[in-house]
Amino acid sequence: MAGNSRRQGAMRNAGTKKGAVVGSGGQRRKALEGKGPTPKAEERPGHKNYRKQTVKRGSTTKEKPTTELIAGRNPVVECLRAEIPATALYVALGIDADDRVAEGVRLASDRGISVLEVSRPELDRLTNGAVHQGLALQVPPFEYAHPDDLLAVETGEPPLLVALDGVTDPRNLGAIIRSAAAFGANGVLLPQRRSAGITAVAWRTSAGTAAKLPVAVATNLTRELRSLAAKGLMIVGLDADGTMDIDELTLATSPLVVVVGSEGRGLSRLVREACDATVSIPMAAGVESLNASVATSVVLAEVARRRRVKGRI
């Protein structure tokens, strides 16, 4: 009986052993192929070296940017399709691997991006509680160009730049960068202060064009605009009460800077004074004004149209 009691006790201890009794058989792990090289310690948000450099860098995005995470299955896959620069793809352990997860892992592996499996609590922490659906993509700090570099880009047309005067919504910034690339601009110029920077949201909205079009930061936007004017570029600001509408924009075929004001206040006084002209977009009565990114697209499309027409003459 004593031996039998010890036997039963042993069975009870075995049944209460910590850890899962029934595993996945390695099926989930097998589904994540080609993990790639492990990122450097400074590039892994969970590592102490990453936290040290984040504190050291501070929070000024355009001065000292830090890595960011794009969260969510659709956003991650969209960014990978657009070939946005990335350093790691985080995948939650035990994730239900649907087509988006499989495509995300495949795209990351094909580009040599590290695929790292982490627990859900860890992924929650890394994404600051965002709805990640088990996927997050780490993008590196954005490298801004110098304002002088914008005119070094050859497009076969007179220089065309887009300058933003206080656009603070990163989605608007990303959309403007995308439109600037689509309509042949040489680059985008941002002010040092009171402006959105290239964050994960801007990366995503730009559909990857932020990696292909130079984006520069001016310490003083008004001074930089005057410097560009001295180099022969015409400065045109978007304004609801402009001195002309886009039908009269004959300056479109000249070397040009299109200046976009903030979402709420429009052009600041000093920037407006630096403009050679202000242009408005004719709209039907009773319709609210267009937001910054849409208005920019309309004007850039008109500039591109006039340049095409001139090229045919």
Tab-separated table of C-alpha atoms in Angstrom, residues 23 58 127 189 232 236 280-281 287 295 299 306:
chain	number	residue	atom	x	y	z
A	23	GLY	CA	2.214	21.213	-27.723
A	58	GLY	CA	15.530	62.161	-26.828
A	127	THR	CA	3.799	48.643	-29.686
A	189	LEU	CA	11.204	70.606	-47.532
A	232	GLY	CA	16.020	81.524	-59.440
A	236	VAL	CA	4.061	80.014	-54.800
A	280	SER	CA	-6.216	79.171	-54.786
A	281	ILE	CA	-8.280	76.254	-56.080
A	287	VAL	CA	-18.099	72.976	-50.130
A	295	ALA	CA	-4.963	70.594	-52.208
A	299	VAL	CA	-1.867	71.989	-57.642
A	306	ARG	CA	1.271	72.534	-67.884
